[in-house]
């Protein structure tokens, strides 16, 4: 291929001439009308040079020195260059899978990227960091406390204590903002504010709980700010015109509060654009009022001095420096009243979905708002403290001609006799809520500033609460609230959530007491901030590679300090309110934890779990498991787990979630990615509360795949030690090669030092035939009935005794495509049944667009597991708890596993109504002694049992009828191969040993059928061990002789290592 552009439909070189760097980026001619249609998602900034422009198939786009890369779409390839769209969690522009690339399927040129829904589109409003974050935070922080309560705070805590309260609040919010900045810059931030940040960091449990709490807190904050507004309004009307609506101040506050709430509700419903414009107007009014206050501190008049405002005075400053708490007030009770002023730091984050660039805007705007508001609060607090007396009697003469304050009058107000009518103290920092207006140059402007501060904060909270609640509802973590998630208009406004917020705020407006409302929301905000800090700490502690915040000025320990500080302040401020808050959080947390919502947000909790699990596995790897801590760990050859729920349920009742259980699944066709089938099978296990791992594996044949599972399952000491598989009931119809595969798995397991168990249930373990019509096809290979010709829908019998899956399923088509395998085994049990004997049904599917595809019937069912509830298949009946006995035939000492497994089974809640009957071999002449010895051994092992029976006569010859029945299996003596091998080894006893073993197992089956009763729910008997030269058909004849015509039976053999001990 030449280097010129002709091969690609372009006349100029691909990326410059030969002398240039091959990967040099050229400029695109801006006059090219098609350039705007190309992918502009990934950009690299560079200083432009004077090189001429070339626009080719892989040119970049330039805009003010920014290069936008696109990939070569003229190649017939799926190897695209890096695209932002590939990293978005959307299916609109998905990256090709490795299977697509390997197979060369579905090669097509991707569509032009569409504008994302979260990008700025026509009609929607997106704010920058000033209007969206800085202004909102300042208006929320400069709220009701600025002009109504800051003087009271100084009066109670003194200048030193008041400044301390302000700085403590700023430390809490500053540490929280550090954590907030780190989380915000660790990826794209969407709508939901604190809820989104916490839920995506700590998971849905904490996130959902905080989302509800934070929404309610913002709704209550609306009421708090409106109550502050009405408190000023009612006082103003009373002082100016002696006007009252109802004759009662509190009732007047309720009426005016509801009117103000409805007006603000109307503004918020008008949309974010109108709300934002109103905020800007209120900000200018508030700034004018603040300037008016600062100017007023330099103006002293007789009218102001009468009310305790005497100008800058050293004596006043000294007296006001220390706290003068009134009855019932403490430092932290005053802090609880003031702290809601600091909660405005979340005003910008709460509308993160309406910000143009939340990750950059939130940290920048929030930090600047904290700095400006802290400085302003400290300045106002100090100015109020050095210019105004704590208290003074109304209309008292507190100054002489030089405006020297009468400190005695002020002291008398604080410590004197309040019962004296002439000493009625209503002025000063402690007793006048209008002290800030008195200090100012023009009091009416302060009143307007109070209105601006309170109404702007109320408006910001009125917008924040519905936005956060909408995000919670959208994630469907709680039932019955997703109705509130619906949005309207281009900005997706949550009008339904606005109405809910209106009712909550109205309920708290009716309290009409500012100091009663403020402590309620203080704890709600504090616990939200505590969890934001903890989210950052946990994310840092987890060392997850995905934790890469671009904001670097945070520290893991400052985050932890912020979380601890918030928690401590919560309980110090009001322990009972903190306790109620924690209880609410715990209840919501436990609810979400119980319901297990189907969300995966990549929380730091997952990363920590991984770290802990890995650490524990490493620790165990260097430790030899003591026999006291031995537990059976199961590798269960189930195939598709949902096709054998009885086998899965049986083993899970033994492991009970405390031991490893791996559902092995061998696929004998070469699939490029067998793990893509794993998800739905794993989900089926989770849905049925089975603590097990599904492990699919591909191999050339069943034995090879099973052997791989035996050798490679688990990690370190966390691996299986017991193999469980289903009984191969149709073994007599198998070819020798297929049957040797099945028996070979058992031999391999023993060779690898595994214990082995084979479960037989006469009605079958495989229920795949029940789910035939529930089969789902893979997306890329689903045949439609109209596309199948008659020949294609006919079952095709393969010429070799192997199949791609050992369990067959019905395929929904116009015609039946074959029968399922016998419903009994484990994927290995029936895997066997179907696979090995030409029962594998294959369907050839022809596509008009590609070459013929040969699909196995079962593989068409891999995408979605059947809708089968495991509760219907617990035990071996109709799912009801069995009552009776578990008969344990401990005929050979295998280390005790043959007794331990049924004991563990009897301890499960499902098998709790069953008792163990222990059978052991012995001599007829010593039955009593053998029974006593066995009972004593079991007692030392602390195994509970109902009875011990001694089985005598195992050495006797089996009956002629049993021998005749055994002969019908088609095998009686050693095979020629085994005989030849024996002769080579000069071992004449080998053949005789096999014959003796045969008679022993025939006799064992006779005794099992003789001693079992109608109450026998399960039989556990020692599994025969196949010898090196035991023919596979002879071995299967042994198993058939032992297990036929019996209740459900588990043939189990330990690996000759201790599974029980009677030592401490």
mmCIF file of N, CA and C in Angstrom, residues 613-698:
data_model
loop_
_atom_site.group_PDB
_atom_site.id
_atom_site.type_symbol
_atom_site.label_atom_id
_atom_site.label_comp_id
_atom_site.label_asym_id
_atom_site.label_seq_id
_atom_site.Cartn_x
_atom_site.Cartn_y
_atom_site.Cartn_z
ATOM 1 N N UNK A 613 -10.028 -9.114 51.588
ATOM 2 C CA UNK A 613 -10.063 -10.511 51.161
ATOM 3 C C UNK A 613 -8.683 -10.975 50.693
ATOM 4 N N UNK A 614 -8.023 -10.141 49.902
ATOM 5 C CA UNK A 614 -6.696 -10.503 49.403
ATOM 6 C C UNK A 614 -5.703 -10.633 50.544
ATOM 7 N N UNK A 615 -5.795 -9.734 51.504
ATOM 8 C CA UNK A 615 -4.891 -9.794 52.661
ATOM 9 C C UNK A 615 -5.101 -11.074 53.456
ATOM 10 N N UNK A 616 -6.358 -11.439 53.671
ATOM 11 C CA UNK A 616 -6.658 -12.653 54.428
ATOM 12 C C UNK A 616 -6.195 -13.907 53.677
ATOM 13 N N UNK A 617 -6.359 -13.875 52.357
ATOM 14 C CA UNK A 617 -5.919 -15.028 51.565
ATOM 15 C C UNK A 617 -4.409 -15.195 51.651
ATOM 16 N N UNK A 618 -3.691 -14.074 51.583
ATOM 17 C CA UNK A 618 -2.235 -14.143 51.730
ATOM 18 C C UNK A 618 -1.850 -14.677 53.106
ATOM 19 N N UNK A 619 -2.552 -14.243 54.140
ATOM 20 C CA UNK A 619 -2.248 -14.717 55.488
ATOM 21 C C UNK A 619 -2.488 -16.215 55.608
ATOM 22 N N UNK A 620 -3.591 -16.682 55.014
ATOM 23 C CA UNK A 620 -3.912 -18.108 55.101
ATOM 24 C C UNK A 620 -2.942 -18.962 54.295
ATOM 25 N N UNK A 621 -2.383 -18.374 53.239
ATOM 26 C CA UNK A 621 -1.482 -19.149 52.378
ATOM 27 C C UNK A 621 -0.253 -19.620 53.139
ATOM 28 N N UNK A 622 0.140 -18.891 54.157
ATOM 29 C CA UNK A 622 1.303 -19.298 54.927
ATOM 30 C C UNK A 622 0.957 -20.115 56.152
ATOM 31 N N UNK A 623 -0.300 -20.545 56.241
ATOM 32 C CA UNK A 623 -0.756 -21.284 57.412
ATOM 33 C C UNK A 623 -1.283 -22.651 56.994
ATOM 34 N N UNK A 624 -0.848 -23.685 57.674
ATOM 35 C CA UNK A 624 -1.385 -25.030 57.444
ATOM 36 C C UNK A 624 -2.689 -25.176 58.214
ATOM 37 N N UNK A 625 -3.755 -25.549 57.511
ATOM 38 C CA UNK A 625 -5.066 -25.657 58.137
ATOM 39 C C UNK A 625 -5.060 -26.830 59.118
ATOM 40 N N UNK A 626 -5.346 -26.545 60.381
ATOM 41 C CA UNK A 626 -5.405 -27.590 61.405
ATOM 42 C C UNK A 626 -6.699 -28.382 61.243
ATOM 43 N N UNK A 627 -6.664 -29.640 61.657
ATOM 44 C CA UNK A 627 -7.830 -30.497 61.497
ATOM 45 C C UNK A 627 -9.038 -29.930 62.242
ATOM 46 N N UNK A 628 -8.820 -29.184 63.334
ATOM 47 C CA UNK A 628 -9.949 -28.595 64.047
ATOM 48 C C UNK A 628 -10.667 -27.558 63.194
ATOM 49 N N UNK A 629 -9.948 -26.954 62.279
ATOM 50 C CA UNK A 629 -10.540 -25.941 61.414
ATOM 51 C C UNK A 629 -10.882 -26.474 60.038
ATOM 52 N N UNK A 630 -10.780 -27.805 59.879
ATOM 53 C CA UNK A 630 -11.089 -28.385 58.578
ATOM 54 C C UNK A 630 -12.570 -28.202 58.271
ATOM 55 N N UNK A 631 -12.827 -27.868 57.047
ATOM 56 C CA UNK A 631 -14.207 -27.828 56.573
ATOM 57 C C UNK A 631 -14.211 -28.301 55.129
ATOM 58 N N UNK A 632 -15.214 -29.053 54.728
ATOM 59 C CA UNK A 632 -15.259 -29.489 53.327
ATOM 60 C C UNK A 632 -15.492 -28.297 52.404
ATOM 61 N N UNK A 633 -14.667 -28.207 51.380
ATOM 62 C CA UNK A 633 -14.778 -27.152 50.373
ATOM 63 C C UNK A 633 -15.102 -27.841 49.053
ATOM 64 N N UNK A 634 -16.184 -27.444 48.413
ATOM 65 C CA UNK A 634 -16.752 -28.244 47.346
ATOM 66 C C UNK A 634 -16.513 -27.656 45.959
ATOM 67 N N UNK A 635 -16.086 -28.530 45.060
ATOM 68 C CA UNK A 635 -16.144 -28.275 43.632
ATOM 69 C C UNK A 635 -17.265 -29.148 43.097
ATOM 70 N N UNK A 636 -18.352 -28.525 42.660
ATOM 71 C CA UNK A 636 -19.550 -29.258 42.237
ATOM 72 C C UNK A 636 -19.678 -29.121 40.726
ATOM 73 N N UNK A 637 -19.655 -30.242 40.042
ATOM 74 C CA UNK A 637 -19.778 -30.209 38.589
ATOM 75 C C UNK A 637 -21.265 -30.124 38.245
ATOM 76 N N UNK A 638 -21.758 -28.908 38.201
ATOM 77 C CA UNK A 638 -23.191 -28.681 37.994
ATOM 78 C C UNK A 638 -23.546 -28.385 36.555
ATOM 79 N N UNK A 639 -22.554 -28.001 35.743
ATOM 80 C CA UNK A 639 -22.913 -27.434 34.461
ATOM 81 C C UNK A 639 -23.593 -26.105 34.706
ATOM 82 N N UNK A 640 -24.663 -25.839 33.979
ATOM 83 C CA UNK A 640 -25.457 -24.653 34.231
ATOM 84 C C UNK A 640 -26.141 -24.820 35.591
ATOM 85 N N UNK A 641 -25.817 -24.012 36.593
ATOM 86 C CA UNK A 641 -26.348 -24.252 37.941
ATOM 87 C C UNK A 641 -27.865 -24.311 37.997
ATOM 88 N N UNK A 642 -28.539 -23.475 37.214
ATOM 89 C CA UNK A 642 -29.996 -23.440 37.286
ATOM 90 C C UNK A 642 -30.635 -24.695 36.729
ATOM 91 N N UNK A 643 -29.889 -25.517 36.008
ATOM 92 C CA UNK A 643 -30.465 -26.754 35.473
ATOM 93 C C UNK A 643 -30.449 -27.878 36.500
ATOM 94 N N UNK A 644 -29.679 -27.726 37.564
ATOM 95 C CA UNK A 644 -29.613 -28.759 38.608
ATOM 96 C C UNK A 644 -29.770 -28.120 39.990
ATOM 97 N N UNK A 645 -30.923 -27.526 40.261
ATOM 98 C CA UNK A 645 -31.102 -26.835 41.542
ATOM 99 C C UNK A 645 -31.014 -27.771 42.743
ATOM 100 N N UNK A 646 -31.406 -29.055 42.568
ATOM 101 C CA UNK A 646 -31.322 -29.972 43.712
ATOM 102 C C UNK A 646 -29.871 -30.233 44.100
ATOM 103 N N UNK A 647 -29.028 -30.409 43.107
ATOM 104 C CA UNK A 647 -27.610 -30.638 43.391
ATOM 105 C C UNK A 647 -26.992 -29.406 44.037
ATOM 106 N N UNK A 648 -27.314 -28.219 43.491
ATOM 107 C CA UNK A 648 -26.784 -26.980 44.045
ATOM 108 C C UNK A 648 -27.284 -26.779 45.472
ATOM 109 N N UNK A 649 -28.582 -26.980 45.669
ATOM 110 C CA UNK A 649 -29.167 -26.783 46.998
ATOM 111 C C UNK A 649 -28.590 -27.765 48.005
ATOM 112 N N UNK A 650 -28.402 -29.015 47.593
ATOM 113 C CA UNK A 650 -27.900 -30.030 48.519
ATOM 114 C C UNK A 650 -26.514 -29.660 49.038
ATOM 115 N N UNK A 651 -25.627 -29.297 48.144
ATOM 116 C CA UNK A 651 -24.264 -28.972 48.560
ATOM 117 C C UNK A 651 -24.237 -27.668 49.363
ATOM 118 N N UNK A 652 -25.064 -26.699 48.968
ATOM 119 C CA UNK A 652 -25.080 -25.427 49.702
ATOM 120 C C UNK A 652 -25.597 -25.618 51.124
ATOM 121 N N UNK A 653 -26.458 -26.614 51.338
ATOM 122 C CA UNK A 653 -26.942 -26.884 52.693
ATOM 123 C C UNK A 653 -25.856 -27.513 53.557
ATOM 124 N N UNK A 654 -24.876 -28.129 52.933
ATOM 125 C CA UNK A 654 -23.735 -28.656 53.689
ATOM 126 C C UNK A 654 -22.741 -27.537 53.975
ATOM 127 N N UNK A 655 -22.422 -26.757 52.956
ATOM 128 C CA UNK A 655 -21.423 -25.694 53.148
ATOM 129 C C UNK A 655 -21.991 -24.528 53.961
ATOM 130 N N UNK A 656 -23.302 -24.253 53.788
ATOM 131 C CA UNK A 656 -23.990 -23.198 54.540
ATOM 132 C C UNK A 656 -23.306 -21.836 54.420
ATOM 133 N N UNK A 657 -22.597 -21.629 53.335
ATOM 134 C CA UNK A 657 -21.946 -20.352 53.133
ATOM 135 C C UNK A 657 -20.659 -20.178 53.894
ATOM 136 N N UNK A 658 -20.259 -21.163 54.677
ATOM 137 C CA UNK A 658 -19.032 -21.053 55.459
ATOM 138 C C UNK A 658 -17.871 -21.806 54.826
ATOM 139 N N UNK A 659 -18.125 -22.502 53.765
ATOM 140 C CA UNK A 659 -17.078 -23.197 53.035
ATOM 141 C C UNK A 659 -17.155 -22.834 51.565
ATOM 142 N N UNK A 660 -16.078 -23.065 50.863
ATOM 143 C CA UNK A 660 -16.040 -22.758 49.436
ATOM 144 C C UNK A 660 -16.961 -23.704 48.682
ATOM 145 N N UNK A 661 -17.744 -23.135 47.782
ATOM 146 C CA UNK A 661 -18.572 -23.937 46.879
ATOM 147 C C UNK A 661 -18.416 -23.353 45.486
ATOM 148 N N UNK A 662 -17.868 -24.150 44.593
ATOM 149 C CA UNK A 662 -17.621 -23.729 43.219
ATOM 150 C C UNK A 662 -18.458 -24.591 42.293
ATOM 151 N N UNK A 663 -19.287 -23.968 41.492
ATOM 152 C CA UNK A 663 -20.105 -24.683 40.513
ATOM 153 C C UNK A 663 -19.311 -24.765 39.208
ATOM 154 N N UNK A 664 -18.679 -25.895 38.978
ATOM 155 C CA UNK A 664 -17.884 -26.075 37.774
ATOM 156 C C UNK A 664 -18.751 -26.322 36.563
ATOM 157 N N UNK A 665 -18.365 -25.744 35.448
ATOM 158 C CA UNK A 665 -19.164 -25.798 34.230
ATOM 159 C C UNK A 665 -18.215 -25.981 33.054
ATOM 160 N N UNK A 666 -18.165 -27.196 32.495
ATOM 161 C CA UNK A 666 -17.218 -27.511 31.417
ATOM 162 C C UNK A 666 -17.922 -27.387 30.070
ATOM 163 N N UNK A 667 -17.384 -26.545 29.222
ATOM 164 C CA UNK A 667 -17.866 -26.409 27.848
ATOM 165 C C UNK A 667 -16.822 -27.040 26.939
ATOM 166 N N UNK A 668 -17.250 -27.942 26.082
ATOM 167 C CA UNK A 668 -16.281 -28.672 25.280
ATOM 168 C C UNK A 668 -16.154 -28.138 23.866
ATOM 169 N N UNK A 669 -16.786 -27.016 23.591
ATOM 170 C CA UNK A 669 -16.562 -26.336 22.324
ATOM 171 C C UNK A 669 -15.698 -25.125 22.599
ATOM 172 N N UNK A 670 -14.837 -24.759 21.696
ATOM 173 C CA UNK A 670 -13.916 -23.649 21.937
ATOM 174 C C UNK A 670 -14.666 -22.334 21.795
ATOM 175 N N UNK A 671 -15.000 -21.750 22.925
ATOM 176 C CA UNK A 671 -15.611 -20.420 22.937
ATOM 177 C C UNK A 671 -14.542 -19.393 23.228
ATOM 178 N N UNK A 672 -14.563 -18.318 22.467
ATOM 179 C CA UNK A 672 -13.514 -17.318 22.659
ATOM 180 C C UNK A 672 -13.609 -16.660 24.035
ATOM 181 N N UNK A 673 -14.813 -16.536 24.539
ATOM 182 C CA UNK A 673 -14.970 -15.877 25.830
ATOM 183 C C UNK A 673 -16.055 -16.572 26.636
ATOM 184 N N UNK A 674 -15.743 -17.684 27.284
ATOM 185 C CA UNK A 674 -16.772 -18.385 28.053
ATOM 186 C C UNK A 674 -17.296 -17.572 29.214
ATOM 187 N N UNK A 675 -16.513 -16.586 29.692
ATOM 188 C CA UNK A 675 -16.945 -15.820 30.865
ATOM 189 C C UNK A 675 -18.142 -14.926 30.547
ATOM 190 N N UNK A 676 -18.416 -14.702 29.253
ATOM 191 C CA UNK A 676 -19.563 -13.845 28.967
ATOM 192 C C UNK A 676 -20.862 -14.552 29.311
ATOM 193 N N UNK A 677 -20.800 -15.894 29.469
ATOM 194 C CA UNK A 677 -21.986 -16.630 29.870
ATOM 195 C C UNK A 677 -22.121 -16.688 31.390
ATOM 196 N N UNK A 678 -21.126 -16.212 32.078
ATOM 197 C CA UNK A 678 -21.057 -16.420 33.523
ATOM 198 C C UNK A 678 -22.014 -15.544 34.300
ATOM 199 N N UNK A 679 -22.339 -14.361 33.772
ATOM 200 C CA UNK A 679 -23.042 -13.374 34.578
ATOM 201 C C UNK A 679 -24.425 -13.857 35.010
ATOM 202 N N UNK A 680 -25.249 -14.330 34.057
ATOM 203 C CA UNK A 680 -26.606 -14.713 34.423
ATOM 204 C C UNK A 680 -26.628 -15.925 35.334
ATOM 205 N N UNK A 681 -25.670 -16.838 35.158
ATOM 206 C CA UNK A 681 -25.608 -17.995 36.048
ATOM 207 C C UNK A 681 -25.236 -17.555 37.456
ATOM 208 N N UNK A 682 -24.297 -16.632 37.563
ATOM 209 C CA UNK A 682 -23.946 -16.083 38.876
ATOM 210 C C UNK A 682 -25.121 -15.343 39.478
ATOM 211 N N UNK A 683 -25.842 -14.602 38.656
ATOM 212 C CA UNK A 683 -27.002 -13.869 39.163
ATOM 213 C C UNK A 683 -28.078 -14.818 39.669
ATOM 214 N N UNK A 684 -28.217 -15.953 39.002
ATOM 215 C CA UNK A 684 -29.190 -16.948 39.476
ATOM 216 C C UNK A 684 -28.809 -17.448 40.865
ATOM 217 N N UNK A 685 -27.532 -17.673 41.085
ATOM 218 C CA UNK A 685 -27.079 -18.094 42.419
ATOM 219 C C UNK A 685 -27.369 -17.012 43.450
ATOM 220 N N UNK A 686 -27.103 -15.759 43.096
ATOM 221 C CA UNK A 686 -27.357 -14.657 44.029
ATOM 222 C C UNK A 686 -28.838 -14.506 44.317
ATOM 223 N N UNK A 687 -29.658 -14.614 43.279
ATOM 224 C CA UNK A 687 -31.099 -14.472 43.467
ATOM 225 C C UNK A 687 -31.651 -15.538 44.396
ATOM 226 N N UNK A 688 -31.047 -16.713 44.375
ATOM 227 C CA UNK A 688 -31.517 -17.813 45.220
ATOM 228 C C UNK A 688 -30.719 -17.939 46.512
ATOM 229 N N UNK A 689 -29.911 -16.894 46.797
ATOM 230 C CA UNK A 689 -29.167 -16.817 48.059
ATOM 231 C C UNK A 689 -28.261 -18.030 48.266
ATOM 232 N N UNK A 690 -27.646 -18.472 47.188
ATOM 233 C CA UNK A 690 -26.675 -19.560 47.258
ATOM 234 C C UNK A 690 -25.281 -18.941 47.233
ATOM 235 N N UNK A 691 -24.509 -19.174 48.271
ATOM 236 C CA UNK A 691 -23.165 -18.613 48.345
ATOM 237 C C UNK A 691 -22.200 -19.543 47.630
ATOM 238 N N UNK A 692 -22.095 -19.333 46.350
ATOM 239 C CA UNK A 692 -21.261 -20.194 45.512
ATOM 240 C C UNK A 692 -20.718 -19.370 44.360
ATOM 241 N N UNK A 693 -19.682 -19.909 43.717
ATOM 242 C CA UNK A 693 -19.069 -19.271 42.556
ATOM 243 C C UNK A 693 -19.330 -20.143 41.340
ATOM 244 N N UNK A 694 -19.735 -19.504 40.264
ATOM 245 C CA UNK A 694 -19.909 -20.230 39.011
ATOM 246 C C UNK A 694 -18.639 -20.088 38.194
ATOM 247 N N UNK A 695 -18.072 -21.209 37.771
ATOM 248 C CA UNK A 695 -16.786 -21.186 37.084
ATOM 249 C C UNK A 695 -16.890 -21.957 35.773
ATOM 250 N N UNK A 696 -17.187 -21.279 34.656
ATOM 251 C CA UNK A 696 -17.209 -21.955 33.361
ATOM 252 C C UNK A 696 -15.797 -22.104 32.799
ATOM 253 N N UNK A 697 -15.572 -23.167 32.082
ATOM 254 C CA UNK A 697 -14.248 -23.412 31.513
ATOM 255 C C UNK A 697 -14.424 -24.179 30.214
ATOM 256 N N UNK A 698 -13.556 -23.896 29.234
ATOM 257 C CA UNK A 698 -13.606 -24.611 27.964
ATOM 258 C C UNK A 698 -12.468 -25.621 27.902
#
